[in-house]
CSV table of N, CA, C and O in Angstrom, one decimal:
chain,number,residue,atom,x,y,z
A,84,MET,N,146.7,37.8,-34.8
A,84,MET,CA,146.6,38.1,-33.3
A,84,MET,C,145.2,38.7,-33.1
A,84,MET,O,144.8,39.5,-33.8
A,85,GLN,N,144.6,38.2,-32.0
A,85,GLN,CA,143.3,38.7,-31.6
A,85,GLN,C,143.4,40.1,-31.1
A,85,GLN,O,144.5,40.5,-30.5
A,86,GLU,N,142.4,40.9,-31.3
A,86,GLU,CA,142.4,42.3,-30.9
A,86,GLU,C,142.7,42.5,-29.4
A,86,GLU,O,143.5,43.3,-29.0
A,87,GLN,N,142.2,41.6,-28.6
A,87,GLN,CA,142.4,41.7,-27.2
A,87,GLN,C,143.9,41.5,-26.8
A,87,GLN,O,144.5,42.3,-26.1
A,88,ASN,N,144.5,40.5,-27.5
A,88,ASN,CA,145.9,40.3,-27.3
A,88,ASN,C,146.8,41.4,-27.8
A,88,ASN,O,147.8,41.8,-27.2
A,89,PHE,N,146.4,41.9,-29.0
A,89,PHE,CA,147.1,43.1,-29.5
A,89,PHE,C,147.0,44.3,-28.6
A,89,PHE,O,148.1,44.9,-28.4
A,90,ASN,N,145.9,44.6,-28.1
A,90,ASN,CA,145.7,45.7,-27.2
A,90,ASN,C,146.5,45.5,-25.9
A,90,ASN,O,147.1,46.5,-25.4
A,91,GLU,N,146.6,44.3,-25.4
A,91,GLU,CA,147.4,44.0,-24.2
A,91,GLU,C,148.9,44.3,-24.5
A,91,GLU,O,149.5,45.0,-23.7
A,92,LEU,N,149.3,43.8,-25.6
A,92,LEU,CA,150.7,44.0,-26.0
A,92,LEU,C,151.0,45.4,-26.2
A,92,LEU,O,152.1,46.0,-25.8
A,93,ALA,N,150.2,46.1,-27.0
A,93,ALA,CA,150.4,47.5,-27.3
A,93,ALA,C,150.4,48.4,-26.0
A,93,ALA,O,151.2,49.3,-25.8
A,94,GLY,N,149.5,48.0,-25.0
A,94,GLY,CA,149.5,48.7,-23.8
A,94,GLY,C,150.7,48.5,-23.0
A,94,GLY,O,151.3,49.5,-22.3
A,95,ARG,N,151.2,47.3,-23.0
A,95,ARG,CA,152.5,47.1,-22.2
A,95,ARG,C,153.7,47.8,-22.8
A,95,ARG,O,154.5,48.4,-22.1
A,96,ILE,N,153.7,47.8,-24.1
A,96,ILE,CA,154.8,48.5,-24.8
A,96,ILE,C,154.7,50.0,-24.6
A,96,ILE,O,155.8,50.6,-24.3
A,97,GLU,N,153.5,50.6,-24.6
A,97,GLU,CA,153.4,52.0,-24.3
A,97,GLU,C,153.8,52.3,-22.9
A,97,GLU,O,154.4,53.3,-22.6
A,98,GLY,N,153.4,51.4,-22.0
A,98,GLY,CA,153.8,51.6,-20.6
A,98,GLY,C,155.3,51.6,-20.4
A,98,GLY,O,155.9,52.5,-19.7
A,99,LEU,N,156.0,50.7,-21.1
A,99,LEU,CA,157.5,50.7,-21.0
A,99,LEU,C,158.1,52.0,-21.6
A,99,LEU,O,159.1,52.5,-21.1
A,100,ALA,N,157.5,52.4,-22.7
A,100,ALA,CA,158.0,53.6,-23.4
A,100,ALA,C,157.9,54.8,-22.4
A,100,ALA,O,158.8,55.7,-22.3
A,101,ARG,N,156.7,54.9,-21.7
A,101,ARG,CA,156.5,56.0,-20.8
A,101,ARG,C,157.5,55.9,-19.6
A,101,ARG,O,158.0,57.0,-19.2
A,102,VAL,N,157.8,54.7,-19.2
A,102,VAL,CA,158.8,54.5,-18.1
A,102,VAL,C,160.2,55.1,-18.6
A,102,VAL,O,160.8,55.8,-17.8
A,103,VAL,N,160.6,54.7,-19.8
A,103,VAL,CA,161.8,55.2,-20.3
A,103,VAL,C,161.9,56.7,-20.4
A,103,VAL,O,162.8,57.4,-20.0
A,104,ARG,N,160.8,57.3,-20.9
A,104,ARG,CA,160.8,58.8,-21.1
A,104,ARG,C,160.8,59.4,-19.7
A,104,ARG,O,161.6,60.4,-19.5
A,105,CYS,N,160.1,58.9,-18.7
A,105,CYS,CA,160.1,59.5,-17.4
A,105,CYS,C,161.5,59.4,-16.7
A,105,CYS,O,162.0,60.3,-16.1
A,106,LEU,N,162.1,58.2,-16.9
A,106,LEU,CA,163.4,58.0,-16.3
A,106,LEU,C,164.5,58.9,-17.0
A,106,LEU,O,165.3,59.5,-16.2
A,107,VAL,N,164.4,59.1,-18.3
A,107,VAL,CA,165.4,59.9,-18.9
A,107,VAL,C,165.2,61.4,-18.5
A,107,VAL,O,166.1,62.1,-18.2
A,108,ALA,N,163.9,61.8,-18.4
A,108,ALA,CA,163.6,63.2,-17.9
A,108,ALA,C,164.2,63.4,-16.5
A,108,ALA,O,164.8,64.4,-16.2
A,109,THR,N,164.0,62.4,-15.6
A,109,THR,CA,164.5,62.5,-14.3
A,109,THR,C,166.0,62.6,-14.3
A,109,THR,O,166.6,63.5,-13.6
A,110,LEU,N,166.7,61.8,-15.0
A,110,LEU,CA,168.2,61.8,-15.1
A,110,LEU,C,168.7,63.1,-15.7
A,110,LEU,O,169.7,63.6,-15.3
A,111,GLU,N,168.0,63.6,-16.7
A,111,GLU,CA,168.3,64.9,-17.3
A,111,GLU,C,168.2,66.0,-16.2
A,111,GLU,O,169.1,66.9,-16.1
A,112,ASP,N,167.1,66.1,-15.5
A,112,ASP,CA,166.9,67.1,-14.5
A,112,ASP,C,167.9,67.0,-13.4
A,112,ASP,O,168.3,68.1,-12.9
A,113,GLU,N,168.4,65.9,-13.1
A,113,GLU,CA,169.4,65.7,-12.1
A,113,GLU,C,170.8,65.9,-12.7
A,113,GLU,O,171.8,65.7,-12.0
A,114,GLN,N,170.9,66.2,-13.9
A,114,GLN,CA,172.1,66.4,-14.7
A,114,GLN,C,173.0,65.2,-14.6
A,114,GLN,O,174.3,65.3,-14.5
A,115,LEU,N,172.4,64.0,-14.6
A,115,LEU,CA,173.2,62.8,-14.6
A,115,LEU,C,173.4,62.2,-16.0
A,115,LEU,O,174.3,61.4,-16.2
A,116,ILE,N,172.6,62.7,-17.0
A,116,ILE,CA,172.9,62.3,-18.4
A,116,ILE,C,172.7,63.6,-19.3
A,116,ILE,O,172.0,64.5,-18.9
A,117,ASP,N,173.3,63.6,-20.4
A,117,ASP,CA,173.1,64.6,-21.4
A,117,ASP,C,172.0,64.1,-22.3
A,117,ASP,O,172.2,63.3,-23.2
A,118,GLY,N,170.8,64.7,-22.1
A,118,GLY,CA,169.6,64.3,-22.8
A,118,GLY,C,169.7,64.5,-24.3
A,118,GLY,O,169.3,63.6,-25.1
A,119,SER,N,170.3,65.5,-24.8
A,119,SER,CA,170.5,65.8,-26.2
A,119,SER,C,171.4,64.7,-26.8
A,119,SER,O,171.1,64.2,-27.9
A,120,ARG,N,172.5,64.4,-26.2
A,120,ARG,CA,173.4,63.3,-26.7
A,120,ARG,C,172.7,62.0,-26.7
A,120,ARG,O,172.8,61.2,-27.7
A,121,TYR,N,171.9,61.7,-25.7
A,121,TYR,CA,171.1,60.4,-25.6
A,121,TYR,C,170.1,60.4,-26.8
A,121,TYR,O,170.0,59.3,-27.5
A,122,GLY,N,169.5,61.5,-27.0
A,122,GLY,CA,168.5,61.5,-28.2
A,122,GLY,C,169.2,61.3,-29.5
A,122,GLY,O,168.7,60.6,-30.4
A,123,GLU,N,170.4,61.9,-29.7
A,123,GLU,CA,171.1,61.7,-30.9
A,123,GLU,C,171.5,60.2,-31.1
A,123,GLU,O,171.5,59.7,-32.2
A,124,SER,N,171.9,59.6,-30.0
A,124,SER,CA,172.2,58.2,-30.0
A,124,SER,C,171.0,57.4,-30.4
A,124,SER,O,171.1,56.4,-31.3
A,125,LEU,N,169.8,57.7,-29.9
A,125,LEU,CA,168.6,57.0,-30.3
A,125,LEU,C,168.3,57.2,-31.8
A,125,LEU,O,168.0,56.3,-32.5
A,126,ARG,N,168.5,58.4,-32.3
A,126,ARG,CA,168.3,58.7,-33.7
A,126,ARG,C,169.3,57.9,-34.6
A,126,ARG,O,168.9,57.4,-35.6
A,127,ARG,N,170.5,57.8,-34.1
A,127,ARG,CA,171.5,57.1,-34.9
A,127,ARG,C,171.1,55.6,-35.0
A,127,ARG,O,171.1,55.0,-36.1
A,128,ASP,N,170.8,55.0,-33.8
A,128,ASP,CA,170.3,53.6,-33.8
A,128,ASP,C,169.0,53.5,-34.6
A,128,ASP,O,168.7,52.3,-35.0
A,129,GLY,N,168.2,54.5,-34.7
A,129,GLY,CA,167.0,54.4,-35.4
A,129,GLY,C,167.0,54.6,-36.9
A,129,GLY,O,166.0,54.5,-37.6
A,130,GLN,N,168.2,54.9,-37.4
A,130,GLN,CA,168.3,55.0,-38.9
A,130,GLN,C,168.1,53.7,-39.6
A,130,GLN,O,168.6,52.7,-39.2
A,131,PRO,N,167.2,53.7,-40.6
A,131,PRO,CA,167.0,52.4,-41.3
A,131,PRO,C,168.2,51.9,-42.0
A,131,PRO,O,169.1,52.6,-42.4
A,132,HIS,N,168.3,50.6,-42.0
A,132,HIS,CA,169.4,49.9,-42.7
A,132,HIS,C,168.8,49.0,-43.8
A,132,HIS,O,167.8,48.4,-43.6
A,133,GLN,N,169.5,48.9,-44.9
A,133,GLN,CA,169.1,48.0,-46.0
A,133,GLN,C,169.0,46.6,-45.4
A,133,GLN,O,169.9,46.2,-44.7
A,134,GLY,N,168.0,45.9,-45.7
A,134,GLY,CA,167.8,44.5,-45.3
A,134,GLY,C,167.1,44.4,-44.0
A,134,GLY,O,166.9,43.2,-43.5
A,135,ASP,N,166.8,45.5,-43.3
A,135,ASP,CA,166.0,45.4,-42.1
A,135,ASP,C,164.7,44.7,-42.4
A,135,ASP,O,164.0,45.0,-43.3
A,136,GLY,N,164.3,43.8,-41.5
A,136,GLY,CA,163.0,43.1,-41.6
A,136,GLY,C,161.9,44.1,-41.0
A,136,GLY,O,162.2,45.1,-40.5
A,137,VAL,N,160.7,43.6,-41.2
A,137,VAL,CA,159.6,44.5,-40.7
A,137,VAL,C,159.7,44.9,-39.3
A,137,VAL,O,159.4,46.0,-38.9
A,138,MET,N,160.1,44.0,-38.4
A,138,MET,CA,160.2,44.3,-37.0
A,138,MET,C,161.2,45.3,-36.7
A,138,MET,O,161.0,46.3,-36.0
A,139,LEU,N,162.4,45.2,-37.4
A,139,LEU,CA,163.4,46.2,-37.2
A,139,LEU,C,163.1,47.6,-37.8
A,139,LEU,O,163.4,48.6,-37.2
A,140,VAL,N,162.4,47.6,-38.9
A,140,VAL,CA,161.9,48.9,-39.4
A,140,VAL,C,161.0,49.6,-38.4
A,140,VAL,O,161.2,50.8,-38.2
A,141,ARG,N,160.1,48.9,-37.8
A,141,ARG,CA,159.2,49.4,-36.8
A,141,ARG,C,160.0,49.9,-35.6
A,141,ARG,O,159.7,50.9,-35.0
A,142,ALA,N,160.9,49.0,-35.1
A,142,ALA,CA,161.6,49.3,-33.9
A,142,ALA,C,162.5,50.6,-34.1
A,142,ALA,O,162.5,51.4,-33.2
A,143,ARG,N,163.1,50.7,-35.3
A,143,ARG,CA,163.9,51.9,-35.5
A,143,ARG,C,163.1,53.2,-35.6
A,143,ARG,O,163.5,54.2,-35.1
A,144,LYS,N,161.8,53.1,-36.1
A,144,LYS,CA,160.9,54.2,-36.1
A,144,LYS,C,160.5,54.6,-34.7
A,144,LYS,O,160.5,55.8,-34.3
A,145,VAL,N,160.3,53.6,-33.8
A,145,VAL,CA,160.0,53.9,-32.4
A,145,VAL,C,161.1,54.6,-31.7
A,145,VAL,O,160.9,55.5,-31.0
A,146,LEU,N,162.4,54.2,-32.0
A,146,LEU,CA,163.5,54.9,-31.4
A,146,LEU,C,163.5,56.4,-31.8
A,146,LEU,O,163.8,57.3,-31.0
A,147,ARG,N,163.3,56.6,-33.1
A,147,ARG,CA,163.3,58.0,-33.6
A,147,ARG,C,162.1,58.8,-32.9
A,147,ARG,O,162.3,59.9,-32.5
A,148,ASP,N,161.0,58.1,-32.8
A,148,ASP,CA,159.8,58.8,-32.2
A,148,ASP,C,160.1,59.1,-30.7
A,148,ASP,O,159.8,60.2,-30.2
A,149,ILE,N,160.7,58.2,-30.0
A,149,ILE,CA,161.0,58.4,-28.6
A,149,ILE,C,162.0,59.6,-28.5
A,149,ILE,O,161.9,60.5,-27.6
A,150,ALA,N,163.0,59.6,-29.4
A,150,ALA,CA,164.0,60.7,-29.4
A,150,ALA,C,163.3,62.1,-29.6
A,150,ALA,O,163.6,63.0,-28.9
A,151,ASP,N,162.3,62.1,-30.5
A,151,ASP,CA,161.5,63.3,-30.7
A,151,ASP,C,160.7,63.7,-29.5
A,151,ASP,O,160.6,64.9,-29.1
A,152,GLN,N,160.1,62.7,-28.8
A,152,GLN,CA,159.3,63.0,-27.7
A,152,GLN,C,160.1,63.5,-26.5
A,152,GLN,O,159.7,64.4,-25.8
A,153,LEU,N,161.3,62.9,-26.3
A,153,LEU,CA,162.2,63.4,-25.3
A,153,LEU,C,162.7,64.8,-25.6
A,153,LEU,O,162.7,65.6,-24.6
A,154,GLU,N,162.9,65.1,-26.8
A,154,GLU,CA,163.3,66.5,-27.2
A,154,GLU,C,162.2,67.5,-26.9
A,154,GLU,O,162.4,68.6,-26.3
A,155,THR,N,161.0,67.1,-27.3
A,155,THR,CA,159.9,68.0,-27.0
A,155,THR,C,159.7,68.2,-25.5
A,155,THR,O,159.5,69.4,-25.1
A,156,ALA,N,159.7,67.2,-24.8
A,156,ALA,CA,159.6,67.3,-23.3
A,156,ALA,C,160.7,68.1,-22.7
A,156,ALA,O,160.4,69.0,-21.8
A,157,ARG,N,161.9,68.0,-23.2
A,157,ARG,CA,163.0,68.8,-22.7
A,157,ARG,C,162.8,70.3,-23.0
A,157,ARG,O,163.0,71.1,-22.1
A,158,ASN,N,162.3,70.6,-24.2
A,158,ASN,CA,162.0,72.0,-24.5
A,158,ASN,C,160.9,72.6,-23.6
A,158,ASN,O,161.0,73.7,-23.3
A,159,LEU,N,159.9,71.8,-23.3
A,159,LEU,CA,158.8,72.2,-22.5
A,159,LEU,C,159.3,72.5,-21.0
A,159,LEU,O,158.8,73.4,-20.4
A,160,ARG,N,160.2,71.7,-20.6
A,160,ARG,CA,160.7,71.8,-19.2
A,160,ARG,C,161.6,73.0,-19.1
A,160,ARG,O,161.8,73.6,-18.0
A,161,GLN,N,162.3,73.5,-20.2
A,161,GLN,CA,163.2,74.6,-20.1
A,161,GLN,C,162.5,75.9,-20.2
A,161,GLN,O,161.9,76.6,-19.8
């Protein structure tokens, strides 16, 4: 993949991740979701499984990272 295409893809993915984090924070603040429970769900889905291909290994790590970021943001808001 050319560097320009990679940067475009990475930027789009980062933008989507930021949208998700912002949306979850808003829903938490409005007490429409339990952010801790949602984070735990992300962590469960993010656990590696034997036989995962390269893409799933990376995707599961991203889920765990987002759960960590949401937890950090929640702690800062409190």
